[in-house]
Short mmCIF file of C-alpha atoms in Angstrom, two decimals:
data_model
loop_
_atom_site.label_atom_id
_atom_site.label_comp_id
_atom_site.label_asym_id
_atom_site.label_seq_id
_atom_site.Cartn_x
_atom_site.Cartn_y
_atom_site.Cartn_z
CA MET A 15 112.62 100.94 54.43
CA LYS A 16 115.19 103.63 55.20
CA PRO A 17 113.93 107.21 55.59
CA GLY A 18 115.55 110.13 53.85
CA THR A 19 113.62 110.23 50.57
CA ARG A 20 110.12 111.53 49.95
CA LYS A 21 108.97 108.15 48.63
CA ALA A 22 110.34 106.29 51.65
CA MET A 23 108.57 108.62 54.08
CA ASP A 24 105.35 108.52 52.03
CA ASP A 25 105.46 104.72 52.24
CA ILE A 26 106.12 104.79 56.00
CA LYS A 27 103.30 107.29 56.57
CA GLN A 28 100.85 104.79 55.11
CA TRP A 29 101.04 103.10 58.52
CA VAL A 30 99.15 106.05 60.06
CA GLY A 31 95.69 104.84 61.03
CA ARG A 32 96.67 101.22 61.63
CA THR A 33 95.12 99.74 64.74
CA GLN A 34 95.80 96.81 67.01
CA ARG A 35 93.55 95.30 69.69
CA ALA A 36 94.38 93.07 72.64
CA SER A 37 92.71 92.14 75.92
CA ASP A 38 93.90 91.10 79.35
CA TRP A 39 92.69 90.37 82.88
CA ILE A 40 93.86 92.17 86.00
CA THR A 41 94.51 89.61 88.75
CA SER A 42 95.73 90.08 92.32
CA ASN A 43 98.78 87.98 91.44
CA ARG A 44 99.70 90.33 88.57
CA VAL A 45 99.48 93.32 90.90
CA ASP A 46 101.56 91.55 93.56
CA LEU A 47 104.24 90.84 90.94
CA TRP A 48 104.25 94.57 90.14
CA HIS A 49 104.59 95.48 93.82
CA ALA A 50 107.37 92.94 94.34
CA THR A 51 109.35 94.34 91.41
CA PHE A 52 109.25 97.78 93.01
CA ASP A 53 110.10 96.31 96.44
CA ARG A 54 106.70 97.09 97.93
CA PRO A 55 104.76 94.85 100.35
CA VAL A 56 102.84 92.00 98.72
CA GLY A 57 99.88 89.86 99.71
CA GLY A 58 97.33 92.56 100.49
CA VAL A 59 95.67 92.93 97.08
CA ASN A 60 91.91 92.33 96.96
CA GLU A 61 89.27 92.11 94.25
CA GLY A 62 88.12 95.58 93.30
CA ASP A 63 91.28 97.37 94.50
CA ALA A 64 92.63 100.10 92.24
CA VAL A 65 95.89 99.14 90.51
CA PRO A 66 99.02 101.30 90.90
CA LEU A 67 99.62 104.20 88.56
CA GLY A 68 101.70 102.98 85.64
CA PHE A 69 100.38 99.41 85.88
CA HIS A 70 98.68 99.83 82.49
CA TRP A 71 102.14 99.49 80.90
CA SER A 72 102.00 95.80 81.79
CA LEU A 73 98.55 95.14 80.31
CA ALA A 74 97.52 93.61 76.96
CA GLN A 75 101.02 93.79 75.51
CA PRO A 76 101.46 92.29 72.02
CA ILE A 77 102.35 88.60 72.11
CA VAL A 78 105.11 87.83 69.62
CA ARG A 79 106.54 84.40 68.89
CA GLU A 80 110.29 83.95 69.42
CA SER A 81 110.81 83.34 65.70
CA ASP A 82 109.16 86.69 64.93
CA LEU A 83 111.62 88.75 66.98
CA GLY A 84 114.31 90.86 65.35
CA PRO A 85 117.99 90.92 66.39
CA ASP A 86 117.33 93.66 68.97
CA GLY A 87 114.59 91.62 70.68
CA HIS A 88 111.71 93.72 69.36
CA ALA A 89 109.08 92.29 67.06
CA ARG A 90 110.27 92.39 63.46
CA ARG A 91 109.21 95.64 61.84
CA GLY A 92 106.53 95.90 59.24
CA GLY A 93 103.63 94.47 61.25
CA PHE A 94 101.77 96.98 63.37
CA LEU A 95 104.75 99.35 63.48
CA PRO A 96 106.27 100.57 60.20
CA PRO A 97 109.48 99.02 58.77
CA ILE A 98 111.81 101.92 59.53
CA ALA A 99 115.39 100.90 58.71
CA LEU A 100 117.14 102.75 61.51
CA PRO A 101 118.89 100.52 64.07
CA ARG A 102 117.80 102.07 67.36
CA ARG A 103 114.22 102.26 68.60
CA LEU A 104 113.57 104.10 71.87
CA TRP A 105 110.55 105.13 73.91
CA ALA A 106 110.95 108.92 73.87
CA GLY A 107 108.03 109.82 76.12
CA SER A 108 104.30 109.69 76.78
CA ARG A 109 101.31 111.84 77.60
CA VAL A 110 98.94 109.90 79.86
CA ALA A 111 95.41 110.77 80.99
CA PHE A 112 94.00 108.82 83.95
CA HIS A 113 90.21 108.96 83.52
CA ARG A 114 89.32 106.42 86.21
CA PRO A 115 91.12 103.67 88.15
CA LEU A 116 91.63 100.23 86.66
CA ARG A 117 90.67 97.61 89.24
CA VAL A 118 91.62 94.08 90.18
CA GLY A 119 89.23 91.63 88.53
CA GLU A 120 88.56 93.76 85.45
CA ARG A 121 88.91 92.53 81.90
CA VAL A 122 90.79 95.26 80.02
CA GLU A 123 90.89 95.94 76.29
CA ARG A 124 93.74 97.93 74.81
CA VAL A 125 93.16 99.60 71.43
CA SER A 126 96.30 101.02 69.82
CA GLU A 127 96.40 103.31 66.79
CA ILE A 128 99.31 104.90 64.94
CA ILE A 129 98.35 108.57 64.77
CA ALA A 130 101.51 110.22 63.40
CA VAL A 131 104.82 109.52 61.65
CA GLU A 132 107.30 112.38 61.35
CA GLU A 133 110.91 112.65 60.18
CA LYS A 134 113.23 115.13 61.89
CA VAL A 135 116.91 115.96 61.62
CA GLY A 136 118.85 115.37 64.83
CA ARG A 137 122.32 116.54 65.77
CA SER A 138 123.92 113.24 64.76
CA SER A 139 121.44 111.55 62.40
CA ALA A 140 117.97 111.48 60.97
CA LEU A 141 115.19 110.74 63.45
CA VAL A 142 111.78 109.26 62.77
CA PHE A 143 109.08 109.72 65.42
CA VAL A 144 106.08 107.39 65.50
CA THR A 145 103.22 108.37 67.81
CA VAL A 146 100.87 105.65 69.00
CA ARG A 147 97.64 106.27 70.91
CA HIS A 148 96.69 103.56 73.41
CA ARG A 149 93.25 103.43 75.02
CA PHE A 150 92.65 101.06 77.95
CA SER A 151 89.01 100.32 78.73
CA GLY A 152 87.39 98.05 81.29
CA GLU A 153 83.92 97.31 82.59
CA GLY A 154 83.50 100.93 83.63
CA GLY A 155 84.54 102.37 80.29
CA LEU A 156 87.68 104.25 79.27
CA ALA A 157 90.23 104.27 82.08
CA VAL A 158 93.63 105.29 80.69
CA GLU A 159 94.53 107.07 77.48
CA GLU A 160 98.12 107.48 76.37
CA GLU A 161 99.99 108.99 73.45
CA GLN A 162 103.36 107.28 73.21
CA ASP A 163 106.27 108.66 71.17
CA LEU A 164 108.71 106.14 69.69
CA VAL A 165 111.91 107.40 68.07
CA TYR A 166 114.00 105.55 65.51
CA ARG A 167 117.58 106.68 64.95
CA GLU A 168 121.08 105.72 63.89
CA THR A 169 123.49 104.60 66.60
CA PRO A 170 124.93 107.93 67.86
CA SER A 171 128.38 108.61 69.21
CA ARG A 172 128.72 108.49 72.99
CA ASP A 173 128.82 112.29 73.21
CA ALA A 174 125.51 112.62 71.34
CA GLU A 175 123.21 110.35 73.33
CA SER A 176 120.49 112.89 73.99
CA VAL A 177 117.13 111.98 72.46
CA GLY A 178 115.65 115.45 72.56
CA GLY A 179 116.53 118.88 73.86
CA ARG A 180 119.76 120.11 75.34
CA THR A 181 121.44 118.25 78.18
CA GLU A 182 121.44 121.09 80.66
CA GLY A 183 121.76 120.46 84.37
CA VAL A 184 118.83 120.66 86.76
CA SER A 185 117.85 124.28 87.39
CA LEU A 186 114.61 123.94 89.40
CA GLU A 187 115.10 123.63 93.14
CA ALA A 188 113.84 120.25 94.33
CA SER A 189 111.46 119.88 97.25
CA TRP A 190 111.53 116.05 97.29
CA GLN A 191 114.29 113.68 96.29
CA ARG A 192 115.02 109.97 96.14
CA THR A 193 118.09 107.94 95.20
CA VAL A 194 117.53 104.79 93.10
CA HIS A 195 119.88 101.81 92.98
CA PRO A 196 119.16 100.07 89.65
CA THR A 197 119.91 96.36 89.61
CA GLU A 198 120.03 93.78 86.85
CA THR A 199 117.17 91.92 88.53
CA VAL A 200 114.77 94.88 88.66
CA LEU A 201 115.45 95.62 84.97
CA PHE A 202 114.88 91.97 84.08
CA ARG A 203 111.69 91.75 86.14
CA PHE A 204 110.27 94.97 84.70
CA SER A 205 111.03 93.68 81.19
CA ALA A 206 109.13 90.49 82.04
CA LEU A 207 106.16 92.36 83.54
CA THR A 208 105.79 94.56 80.46
CA MET A 209 106.66 91.82 77.92
CA ASN A 210 109.53 94.01 76.73
CA SER A 211 112.18 91.84 75.11
CA HIS A 212 114.40 94.71 73.93
CA ARG A 213 117.86 93.36 74.70
CA ILE A 214 119.33 96.69 75.87
CA HIS A 215 117.56 96.14 79.21
CA TYR A 216 118.90 92.68 80.14
CA ASP A 217 121.66 91.60 77.70
CA ARG A 218 124.78 93.48 78.77
CA ARG A 219 126.95 92.22 75.93
CA TYR A 220 124.39 93.30 73.34
CA ALA A 221 123.78 96.67 75.04
CA THR A 222 127.49 97.56 75.25
CA GLU A 223 129.04 95.84 72.24
CA VAL A 224 126.27 96.09 69.64
CA GLU A 225 124.40 99.29 70.55
CA GLY A 226 127.36 100.98 72.23
CA TYR A 227 125.75 101.88 75.55
CA ASP A 228 127.67 102.21 78.83
CA GLY A 229 125.63 99.47 80.50
CA LEU A 230 122.12 98.07 80.69
CA VAL A 231 119.55 100.78 79.91
CA VAL A 232 116.96 101.60 82.59
CA HIS A 233 113.51 101.57 80.96
CA GLY A 234 111.88 104.96 80.41
CA PRO A 235 108.52 103.77 81.81
CA LEU A 236 110.31 102.27 84.83
CA ILE A 237 111.76 105.70 85.64
CA ALA A 238 108.34 107.24 84.92
CA THR A 239 106.72 104.83 87.39
CA LEU A 240 109.29 105.75 90.03
CA LEU A 241 108.57 109.45 89.43
CA LEU A 242 104.85 108.76 89.84
CA GLU A 243 105.65 106.98 93.09
CA LEU A 244 107.71 109.97 94.30
CA ALA A 245 104.83 112.32 93.46
CA GLN A 246 102.45 110.22 95.55
CA THR A 247 104.28 111.37 98.67
CA GLN A 248 102.53 114.68 97.92
CA ILE A 249 99.35 113.78 95.99
CA SER A 250 97.19 110.66 96.20
CA ALA A 251 96.84 108.43 93.15
CA GLU A 252 93.13 109.14 92.72
CA HIS A 253 93.87 112.86 92.34
CA VAL A 254 96.36 112.41 89.47
CA ALA A 255 94.59 113.41 86.24
CA ARG A 256 97.42 113.70 83.72
CA PHE A 257 101.05 112.67 83.59
CA HIS A 258 103.57 113.55 80.88
CA PHE A 259 107.16 112.40 80.66
CA ARG A 260 109.95 112.86 78.14
CA ALA A 261 113.22 110.94 78.03
CA LYS A 262 116.14 113.19 77.11
CA ARG A 263 119.06 110.79 77.52
CA PRO A 264 119.63 107.21 78.73
CA THR A 265 120.28 106.10 82.29
CA PHE A 266 122.27 102.94 82.98
CA ASP A 267 122.57 100.36 85.73
CA THR A 268 126.23 101.30 86.27
CA SER A 269 125.55 103.51 89.30
CA ASP A 270 122.79 105.07 91.38
CA PHE A 271 120.65 107.82 89.89
CA SER A 272 118.31 110.38 91.46
CA LEU A 273 114.67 111.45 91.27
CA PHE A 274 113.44 114.94 92.10
CA GLY A 275 110.15 116.77 92.44
CA ALA A 276 108.86 120.25 93.17
CA PRO A 277 105.50 122.06 93.28
CA THR A 278 104.64 124.90 90.95
CA ASP A 279 102.36 127.89 91.26
CA ASP A 280 100.22 126.65 88.37
CA ASP A 281 97.02 125.11 89.84
CA GLY A 282 98.79 122.44 91.83
CA ARG A 283 100.90 121.12 88.95
CA LEU A 284 103.98 119.14 89.98
CA MET A 285 107.32 119.09 88.18
CA LEU A 286 109.37 115.90 88.32
CA TRP A 287 112.69 114.89 86.85
CA SER A 288 115.50 112.36 87.06
CA THR A 289 119.22 112.65 86.49
CA ASP A 290 121.45 110.10 84.83
CA ASN A 291 124.59 108.43 86.19
CA ARG A 292 126.58 111.64 85.71
CA GLY A 293 124.02 113.90 87.34
CA VAL A 294 122.71 115.30 84.04
CA ARG A 295 118.97 115.74 83.58
CA ALA A 296 117.63 112.60 81.90
CA VAL A 297 113.80 112.46 82.19
CA ASP A 298 111.40 115.38 82.58
CA ALA A 299 107.84 114.85 83.82
CA GLU A 300 104.75 116.80 84.91
CA ILE A 301 101.61 115.92 86.84
CA TRP A 302 98.29 117.75 86.65
CA PRO A 303 95.89 117.17 89.57
CA ARG A 304 92.25 116.34 89.10
CA ALA A 305 90.01 119.40 89.34
#
């Protein structure tokens, strides 16, 4: 179902309100696998320990049979997500509220609901944004709530890769900084942890020849997790109340990229960002501390 007509968009908007439920268990082994992927020490996880920030992205992911995958590796469209006939689907950003820690040993239920579908006109093609609300609850009640923005688009030219906003350079002076060396293995392992079979993250031929990227694409939530980790040099995990991030342009595994952070004068809020392989601002993020 290709957008562009009122009927097509009316049909697509009928997906608003659809829900999906899934459950999962948090085990010490799962958390160790997460730590190993991010090159952190393993073997010290105990029952009842709080999981790392961002770990919810690995929980209760939809299980899709191989025969139900589309050519890009995603589940074929028209199930939970609407059948939007635009070739690229990207995670454009999220707004996350951390209500309480998820803990090792908990059974977690994820309830997902499509809350908005909107068509916009981009610089190079039509864009359709689908917003999904995810709620992760455990034995202690609601723990994490997230609004996730997915964007569907045509394959853009290489000089029009930006997902949203202008591609200006970094203007805020950084107080903290880290250089990241993305490898094929970390992208593959993060894909496995999050049950993300989108081929742009591990199939170089597909990423470069079919979707026209410069290399393997570094996952948006992987960069977001690294930004959360950078912020925790300044604020402890239990004091993080809200985290927003927005992907502006892709980052590839073709070279190192950088993470930055700085405090603001606004009630302890932290600004975070990453730059792509050319040093252009790629992901913007903010953290609000718990009152």
